[in-house]
C-alpha cells in the first residue's frame, strides 16, 4: 500500500510542472505590454519608476524561461498580481472566496454520491419496474439539463412558489463578538456557537446545492444502476441466491460495496464537472465563491485572476485524483496486485 501511494505521489511534480507550464504559456502569450498593465495597480502606478520596478520584479523583459521561473516563484509566495474585479490581490481574492465554494461543493457532493448510488441500486433491484422507470426518467432529464438552465428553473420556481430569492452569503460584519477563523460561515458559526447563523447559511445554500444535486446525481445514478445490473449476473451472486439469500440482502450486502468502486473511479471527473458548474451556479445565486470570481474575471478579461483561479482548480483536481486512487485501492485491493506486477515488469 505504501509503495502504491508513493508511486502516485511521485507523479505530482511532473503533473504540477505540466499544469503550470500550460497556464504560464497562456499568460505569456498575452505579451509584455498587456502583462505590464495587468500588474500595474492603482497605488503602484503613482509611484516613481513603477514600470521599471514591475518589469524587473516579474521579469517581463527577460526570456520566457527566466520569466517562467520568476512567475513560479511569485506564485508560490502568493504574489499573483492585482484583481480589479475583487479590488484586492489575486491571492487574497482566492483565499477569501475559496471556503464559500468548498462549502457548496462538499454539501452537494455528499448527497450526489449517497443518494445517487442508493437510487441506482434501488432501480437495479427491479429492472424496468416503476421505480426504475421513474428514477431513470428524472436522471435523463437531469443529465441533459445544463447547470445554468437548472439554476434558472429552480430560481424562478422557488420565487414563484415561495417568494425566495438568492441573497448570496450572509454578512457577519455587524455581529458582535464574531471571530472569523476559516472564512467558512458554516465552520465559523459552529466555532462561535452561533447555530442561528448556521441554519441561515444552510438555508442560503439550499438552492445552489439542489441545482448541483439534480444535475450531477443523474450521472452517479446511471453508473450505479449499470454496475449493479452487471454484478447481479456474476457467479458469486448466483451462488448467494442458491443458498436462499434474499434479493434485498444480496443488493445491500454484496452489490452495494462493488457499486462504490466505479462511483469512486469517476470521482475525479465528477469533481471537475461540479467545479465547472460552480461558475454558473454561483453567478446566478450570487454566491461569493471561486466560480463567480472566475466568471467576472473572464468578462473583464483579467488574465492574472483567471490564471490564479485555474491554478487553484488544477491543484484541487490533482489532490482529488490522488485521494480517489487511494480510496480505490482500499475498495479493490486487486489494483495493488496489478500495480505491483506492472512495476516489476
Short mmCIF file of C-alpha atoms in Angstrom, two decimals:
data_model
loop_
_atom_site.label_atom_id
_atom_site.label_comp_id
_atom_site.label_asym_id
_atom_site.label_seq_id
_atom_site.Cartn_x
_atom_site.Cartn_y
_atom_site.Cartn_z
CA UNK A 1 0.00 0.00 0.00
CA UNK A 2 2.75 2.45 0.95
CA UNK A 3 4.64 1.73 -2.27
CA UNK A 4 1.46 2.25 -4.32
CA UNK A 5 0.76 5.61 -2.67
CA UNK A 6 4.41 6.65 -3.05
CA UNK A 7 4.35 5.89 -6.78
CA UNK A 8 1.24 8.02 -7.15
CA UNK A 9 2.84 10.88 -5.22
CA UNK A 10 5.94 10.75 -7.42
CA UNK A 11 3.78 11.82 -10.36
CA UNK A 12 2.76 15.04 -8.59
CA UNK A 13 5.83 17.14 -9.55
CA UNK A 14 5.50 16.14 -13.21
CA UNK A 15 1.77 16.89 -13.32
CA UNK A 16 2.28 20.19 -11.48
CA UNK A 17 5.03 21.17 -13.92
CA UNK A 18 2.84 20.47 -16.96
CA UNK A 19 -0.11 22.39 -15.48
CA UNK A 20 1.96 25.43 -14.56
CA UNK A 21 3.66 25.34 -17.96
CA UNK A 22 0.30 25.41 -19.77
CA UNK A 23 -1.06 28.22 -17.58
CA UNK A 24 2.15 30.24 -17.97
CA UNK A 25 2.04 29.77 -21.75
CA UNK A 26 -1.40 31.37 -21.80
CA UNK A 27 -0.23 34.23 -19.56
CA UNK A 28 2.98 34.76 -21.55
CA UNK A 29 1.07 34.77 -24.85
CA UNK A 30 -0.67 37.99 -23.77
CA UNK A 31 2.58 39.87 -24.38
CA UNK A 32 4.70 42.04 -22.05
CA UNK A 33 2.69 45.22 -22.62
CA UNK A 34 -0.60 43.62 -21.61
CA UNK A 35 1.02 41.93 -18.61
CA UNK A 36 2.60 45.20 -17.52
CA UNK A 37 -0.80 46.89 -17.47
CA UNK A 38 -2.24 43.90 -15.61
CA UNK A 39 0.47 44.01 -12.94
CA UNK A 40 0.20 47.77 -12.51
CA UNK A 41 -2.13 48.57 -9.63
CA UNK A 42 -3.59 51.97 -8.71
CA UNK A 43 -1.05 52.55 -5.96
CA UNK A 44 1.92 51.28 -7.93
CA UNK A 45 1.16 53.47 -10.94
CA UNK A 46 1.51 56.60 -8.79
CA UNK A 47 4.96 55.75 -7.50
CA UNK A 48 8.08 56.83 -9.45
CA UNK A 49 9.78 54.24 -11.65
CA UNK A 50 6.85 51.89 -11.05
CA UNK A 51 7.01 50.41 -14.53
CA UNK A 52 10.71 49.56 -14.33
CA UNK A 53 10.27 48.07 -10.87
CA UNK A 54 7.41 45.82 -12.00
CA UNK A 55 9.23 44.83 -15.21
CA UNK A 56 12.24 43.76 -13.16
CA UNK A 57 10.19 42.04 -10.45
CA UNK A 58 8.19 39.87 -12.85
CA UNK A 59 10.90 39.51 -15.49
CA UNK A 60 8.77 40.98 -18.26
CA UNK A 61 11.88 41.94 -20.24
CA UNK A 62 13.57 38.56 -19.82
CA UNK A 63 13.39 35.38 -21.94
CA UNK A 64 10.39 33.11 -21.47
CA UNK A 65 12.35 30.54 -19.42
CA UNK A 66 13.55 33.16 -16.91
CA UNK A 67 10.11 34.72 -16.77
CA UNK A 68 8.55 31.30 -16.11
CA UNK A 69 10.70 30.66 -13.04
CA UNK A 70 10.08 34.19 -11.76
CA UNK A 71 6.36 33.62 -12.26
CA UNK A 72 6.55 30.32 -10.37
CA UNK A 73 8.46 31.94 -7.50
CA UNK A 74 5.98 34.81 -7.25
CA UNK A 75 3.04 32.40 -7.38
CA UNK A 76 4.45 30.26 -4.57
CA UNK A 77 4.84 33.34 -2.37
CA UNK A 78 1.28 34.43 -3.16
CA UNK A 79 2.22 37.31 -5.45
CA UNK A 80 -0.03 36.71 -8.46
CA UNK A 81 -0.86 40.30 -9.23
CA UNK A 82 -3.86 42.51 -8.57
CA UNK A 83 -7.52 41.75 -9.26
CA UNK A 84 -9.59 44.76 -10.28
CA UNK A 85 -12.72 42.61 -10.09
CA UNK A 86 -12.15 41.84 -6.40
CA UNK A 87 -10.33 45.12 -5.58
CA UNK A 88 -7.59 43.14 -3.87
CA UNK A 89 -4.61 40.98 -4.72
CA UNK A 90 -5.39 37.80 -6.64
CA UNK A 91 -4.20 35.61 -3.76
CA UNK A 92 -6.40 37.46 -1.24
CA UNK A 93 -9.38 37.22 -3.58
CA UNK A 94 -8.91 33.46 -3.97
CA UNK A 95 -8.29 32.79 -0.26
CA UNK A 96 -11.35 34.77 0.82
CA UNK A 97 -13.67 33.09 -1.71
CA UNK A 98 -12.42 29.51 -1.72
CA UNK A 99 -14.15 28.46 1.55
CA UNK A 100 -17.55 29.52 0.17
CA UNK A 101 -17.01 27.35 -2.91
CA UNK A 102 -15.74 24.45 -0.81
CA UNK A 103 -18.88 24.63 1.37
CA UNK A 104 -21.06 24.36 -1.70
CA UNK A 105 -19.00 21.55 -3.24
CA UNK A 106 -18.99 19.39 -0.10
CA UNK A 107 -22.68 19.91 0.68
CA UNK A 108 -23.56 18.99 -2.91
CA UNK A 109 -21.10 16.11 -3.31
CA UNK A 110 -22.32 14.15 -0.26
CA UNK A 111 -25.96 13.72 -1.39
CA UNK A 112 -24.89 13.32 -5.02
CA UNK A 113 -22.83 10.23 -4.15
CA UNK A 114 -25.01 8.77 -1.38
CA UNK A 115 -28.45 9.38 -2.88
CA UNK A 116 -27.39 8.81 -6.49
CA UNK A 117 -25.79 5.43 -5.76
CA UNK A 118 -28.65 4.40 -3.47
CA UNK A 119 -31.28 5.17 -6.11
CA UNK A 120 -29.21 3.36 -8.74
CA UNK A 121 -29.11 0.20 -6.61
CA UNK A 122 -32.81 0.54 -5.85
CA UNK A 123 -33.65 0.82 -9.55
CA UNK A 124 -31.48 -2.22 -10.35
CA UNK A 125 -33.38 -4.36 -7.83
CA UNK A 126 -36.40 -4.38 -10.18
CA UNK A 127 -35.27 -3.53 -13.73
CA UNK A 128 -37.96 -1.90 -15.88
CA UNK A 129 -40.16 -1.55 -12.81
CA UNK A 130 -41.95 1.57 -11.63
CA UNK A 131 -39.02 2.84 -9.53
CA UNK A 132 -36.54 2.14 -12.32
CA UNK A 133 -38.68 3.96 -14.89
CA UNK A 134 -39.32 7.00 -12.67
CA UNK A 135 -35.72 7.36 -11.48
CA UNK A 136 -34.43 6.71 -14.99
CA UNK A 137 -36.64 9.41 -16.50
CA UNK A 138 -35.56 12.05 -14.00
CA UNK A 139 -31.90 11.06 -14.34
CA UNK A 140 -32.08 11.55 -18.12
CA UNK A 141 -33.74 14.94 -17.67
CA UNK A 142 -31.19 15.98 -15.03
CA UNK A 143 -28.16 14.83 -17.02
CA UNK A 144 -29.43 16.54 -20.18
CA UNK A 145 -30.07 19.86 -18.43
CA UNK A 146 -27.10 22.28 -18.18
CA UNK A 147 -26.26 23.72 -14.77
CA UNK A 148 -27.29 27.25 -15.69
CA UNK A 149 -30.69 26.12 -17.05
CA UNK A 150 -31.39 24.08 -13.90
CA UNK A 151 -30.30 27.02 -11.73
CA UNK A 152 -32.66 29.37 -13.55
CA UNK A 153 -35.53 26.88 -13.29
CA UNK A 154 -35.00 26.49 -9.54
CA UNK A 155 -34.62 30.25 -9.13
CA UNK A 156 -37.86 31.02 -10.97
CA UNK A 157 -39.71 28.09 -9.40
CA UNK A 158 -38.72 28.89 -5.82
CA UNK A 159 -39.57 32.57 -6.28
CA UNK A 160 -42.96 31.80 -7.86
CA UNK A 161 -43.89 29.23 -5.20
CA UNK A 162 -42.34 30.67 -2.04
CA UNK A 163 -41.07 34.14 -2.89
CA UNK A 164 -37.47 33.07 -2.27
CA UNK A 165 -34.64 34.96 -3.88
CA UNK A 166 -30.91 34.21 -3.53
CA UNK A 167 -29.21 36.58 -1.12
CA UNK A 168 -25.67 35.40 -1.72
CA UNK A 169 -23.73 35.00 1.51
CA UNK A 170 -24.66 36.18 4.97
CA UNK A 171 -22.84 39.25 6.23
CA UNK A 172 -21.37 38.94 9.71
CA UNK A 173 -19.65 42.33 9.70
CA UNK A 174 -22.08 43.82 12.24
CA UNK A 175 -22.32 40.79 14.52
CA UNK A 176 -20.71 41.41 17.90
CA UNK A 177 -18.06 39.04 19.24
CA UNK A 178 -17.79 37.26 15.90
CA UNK A 179 -14.45 35.63 15.18
CA UNK A 180 -13.61 34.60 11.63
CA UNK A 181 -11.33 31.57 11.73
CA UNK A 182 -11.70 29.95 8.31
CA UNK A 183 -13.80 32.31 6.13
CA UNK A 184 -16.33 29.46 6.03
CA UNK A 185 -19.59 30.58 7.61
CA UNK A 186 -20.62 27.00 8.36
CA UNK A 187 -17.44 26.19 10.27
CA UNK A 188 -17.10 29.64 11.86
CA UNK A 189 -20.72 29.64 13.04
CA UNK A 190 -20.10 26.32 14.81
CA UNK A 191 -16.87 27.58 16.37
CA UNK A 192 -18.66 30.76 17.50
CA UNK A 193 -21.61 28.69 18.79
CA UNK A 194 -23.98 30.70 16.60
CA UNK A 195 -26.29 27.98 15.36
CA UNK A 196 -28.84 30.53 14.17
CA UNK A 197 -26.29 31.72 11.63
CA UNK A 198 -25.51 28.10 10.76
CA UNK A 199 -29.16 27.42 9.94
CA UNK A 200 -29.43 30.63 7.92
CA UNK A 201 -26.32 29.75 5.92
CA UNK A 202 -27.61 26.24 5.21
CA UNK A 203 -30.89 27.77 4.02
CA UNK A 204 -28.96 30.09 1.69
CA UNK A 205 -27.14 27.09 0.24
CA UNK A 206 -30.33 25.09 -0.39
CA UNK A 207 -30.96 26.40 -3.92
CA UNK A 208 -27.41 26.04 -5.33
CA UNK A 209 -26.96 22.64 -3.65
CA UNK A 210 -30.26 21.44 -5.12
CA UNK A 211 -29.17 22.65 -8.55
CA UNK A 212 -25.89 20.72 -8.48
CA UNK A 213 -27.60 17.67 -6.99
CA UNK A 214 -30.31 17.41 -9.64
CA UNK A 215 -27.81 17.73 -12.49
CA UNK A 216 -24.87 15.64 -11.29
CA UNK A 217 -26.58 12.91 -9.24
CA UNK A 218 -28.03 11.67 -12.54
CA UNK A 219 -24.55 10.56 -13.62
CA UNK A 220 -23.95 8.68 -10.36
CA UNK A 221 -27.39 7.07 -10.70
CA UNK A 222 -26.64 5.79 -14.21
CA UNK A 223 -23.21 4.45 -13.21
CA UNK A 224 -24.60 2.75 -10.08
CA UNK A 225 -27.55 1.19 -11.90
CA UNK A 226 -25.44 -0.18 -14.76
CA UNK A 227 -22.85 -1.59 -12.35
CA UNK A 228 -25.49 -3.17 -10.11
CA UNK A 229 -27.17 -4.86 -13.07
CA UNK A 230 -23.80 -6.22 -14.21
CA UNK A 231 -22.88 -7.50 -10.75
CA UNK A 232 -26.23 -9.29 -10.42
CA UNK A 233 -25.11 -11.58 -13.26
CA UNK A 234 -21.87 -12.64 -11.54
CA UNK A 235 -21.30 -16.19 -10.30
CA UNK A 236 -20.98 -15.24 -6.63
CA UNK A 237 -24.43 -13.61 -6.77
CA UNK A 238 -25.92 -16.78 -8.29
CA UNK A 239 -24.26 -18.77 -5.51
CA UNK A 240 -25.80 -16.49 -2.89
CA UNK A 241 -29.24 -16.94 -4.45
CA UNK A 242 -28.80 -20.73 -4.46
CA UNK A 243 -28.15 -20.59 -0.71
CA UNK A 244 -31.51 -18.87 -0.21
CA UNK A 245 -30.20 -15.36 0.44
CA UNK A 246 -32.92 -12.78 -0.15
CA UNK A 247 -32.65 -10.36 -3.08
CA UNK A 248 -32.65 -7.38 -0.72
CA UNK A 249 -29.74 -8.80 1.29
CA UNK A 250 -27.82 -9.53 -1.91
CA UNK A 251 -28.28 -5.98 -3.15
CA UNK A 252 -27.43 -4.29 0.13
CA UNK A 253 -24.62 -6.58 1.29
CA UNK A 254 -22.92 -7.83 -1.86
CA UNK A 255 -23.81 -5.39 -4.61
CA UNK A 256 -23.56 -2.05 -2.81
CA UNK A 257 -19.85 -2.34 -1.96
CA UNK A 258 -18.98 -3.25 -5.55
CA UNK A 259 -21.06 -0.35 -6.86
CA UNK A 260 -18.90 2.09 -4.90
CA UNK A 261 -15.82 1.13 -6.93
CA UNK A 262 -16.90 2.71 -10.25
CA UNK A 263 -18.52 5.62 -8.39
CA UNK A 264 -15.20 6.39 -6.70
CA UNK A 265 -13.39 5.87 -10.00
CA UNK A 266 -15.39 8.64 -11.67
CA UNK A 267 -14.97 10.83 -8.58
CA UNK A 268 -12.32 12.97 -10.25
CA UNK A 269 -14.49 13.50 -13.31
CA UNK A 270 -17.48 14.30 -11.10
CA UNK A 271 -15.47 16.81 -9.10
CA UNK A 272 -14.35 18.50 -12.31
CA UNK A 273 -17.91 18.79 -13.59
CA UNK A 274 -19.02 20.22 -10.25
CA UNK A 275 -16.29 22.85 -10.40
CA UNK A 276 -17.37 23.73 -13.93
CA UNK A 277 -20.94 24.11 -12.71
CA UNK A 278 -19.85 26.49 -9.96
CA UNK A 279 -19.15 29.24 -12.48
CA UNK A 280 -22.82 29.34 -13.46
CA UNK A 281 -24.43 28.42 -10.14
CA UNK A 282 -22.50 30.91 -8.02
CA UNK A 283 -23.14 33.69 -10.50
CA UNK A 284 -26.88 33.04 -10.75
CA UNK A 285 -27.36 32.64 -6.99
CA UNK A 286 -24.97 35.49 -6.13
CA UNK A 287 -22.57 33.26 -4.20
CA UNK A 288 -19.19 34.88 -3.39
CA UNK A 289 -17.06 31.94 -4.49
CA UNK A 290 -14.33 30.99 -6.93
CA UNK A 291 -16.83 30.28 -9.70
CA UNK A 292 -18.26 33.78 -9.57
CA UNK A 293 -14.78 35.30 -9.37
CA UNK A 294 -13.78 33.27 -12.43
CA UNK A 295 -16.86 34.42 -14.35
CA UNK A 296 -16.31 38.10 -13.52
CA UNK A 297 -12.62 37.83 -14.41
CA UNK A 298 -13.49 36.24 -17.75
CA UNK A 299 -15.97 39.03 -18.53
CA UNK A 300 -13.36 41.65 -17.64
CA UNK A 301 -10.55 39.69 -19.36
CA UNK A 302 -8.35 39.77 -16.23
CA UNK A 303 -5.71 37.25 -17.19
CA UNK A 304 -3.97 37.27 -13.79
CA UNK A 305 -7.17 36.50 -11.89
CA UNK A 306 -8.08 33.83 -14.43
CA UNK A 307 -4.67 32.18 -14.17
CA UNK A 308 -4.87 32.17 -10.36
CA UNK A 309 -8.30 30.52 -10.40
CA UNK A 310 -7.20 27.96 -12.97
CA UNK A 311 -4.14 27.06 -10.89
CA UNK A 312 -6.33 26.55 -7.82
CA UNK A 313 -8.78 24.35 -9.71
CA UNK A 314 -5.91 22.33 -11.22
CA UNK A 315 -4.35 21.84 -7.78
CA UNK A 316 -7.69 20.67 -6.39
CA UNK A 317 -8.09 18.23 -9.28
CA UNK A 318 -4.63 16.77 -8.68
CA UNK A 319 -5.36 16.29 -4.97
CA UNK A 320 -8.79 14.77 -5.63
CA UNK A 321 -7.40 12.27 -8.13
CA UNK A 322 -4.69 11.18 -5.68
CA UNK A 323 -7.34 10.70 -2.96
CA UNK A 324 -9.53 8.78 -5.42
CA UNK A 325 -6.62 6.44 -6.24
CA UNK A 326 -6.01 5.78 -2.55
CA UNK A 327 -9.70 5.12 -1.78
CA UNK A 328 -9.94 2.89 -4.85
CA UNK A 329 -7.03 0.77 -3.61
CA UNK A 330 -8.88 0.20 -0.31
CA UNK A 331 -12.14 -0.74 -2.02
CA UNK A 332 -10.47 -3.01 -4.58
CA UNK A 333 -7.15 -4.46 -3.30
CA UNK A 334 -6.64 -6.15 -6.68
CA UNK A 335 -5.35 -2.83 -8.01
CA UNK A 336 -2.36 -3.19 -5.65
CA UNK A 337 -1.50 -6.58 -7.16
CA UNK A 338 -1.83 -5.21 -10.69
CA UNK A 339 0.27 -2.16 -9.84
CA UNK A 340 2.91 -4.34 -8.18
CA UNK A 341 3.08 -6.59 -11.25
CA UNK A 342 3.30 -3.62 -13.61
CA UNK A 343 6.07 -2.09 -11.51
CA UNK A 344 8.07 -5.34 -11.66
CA UNK A 345 7.68 -5.55 -15.41
#
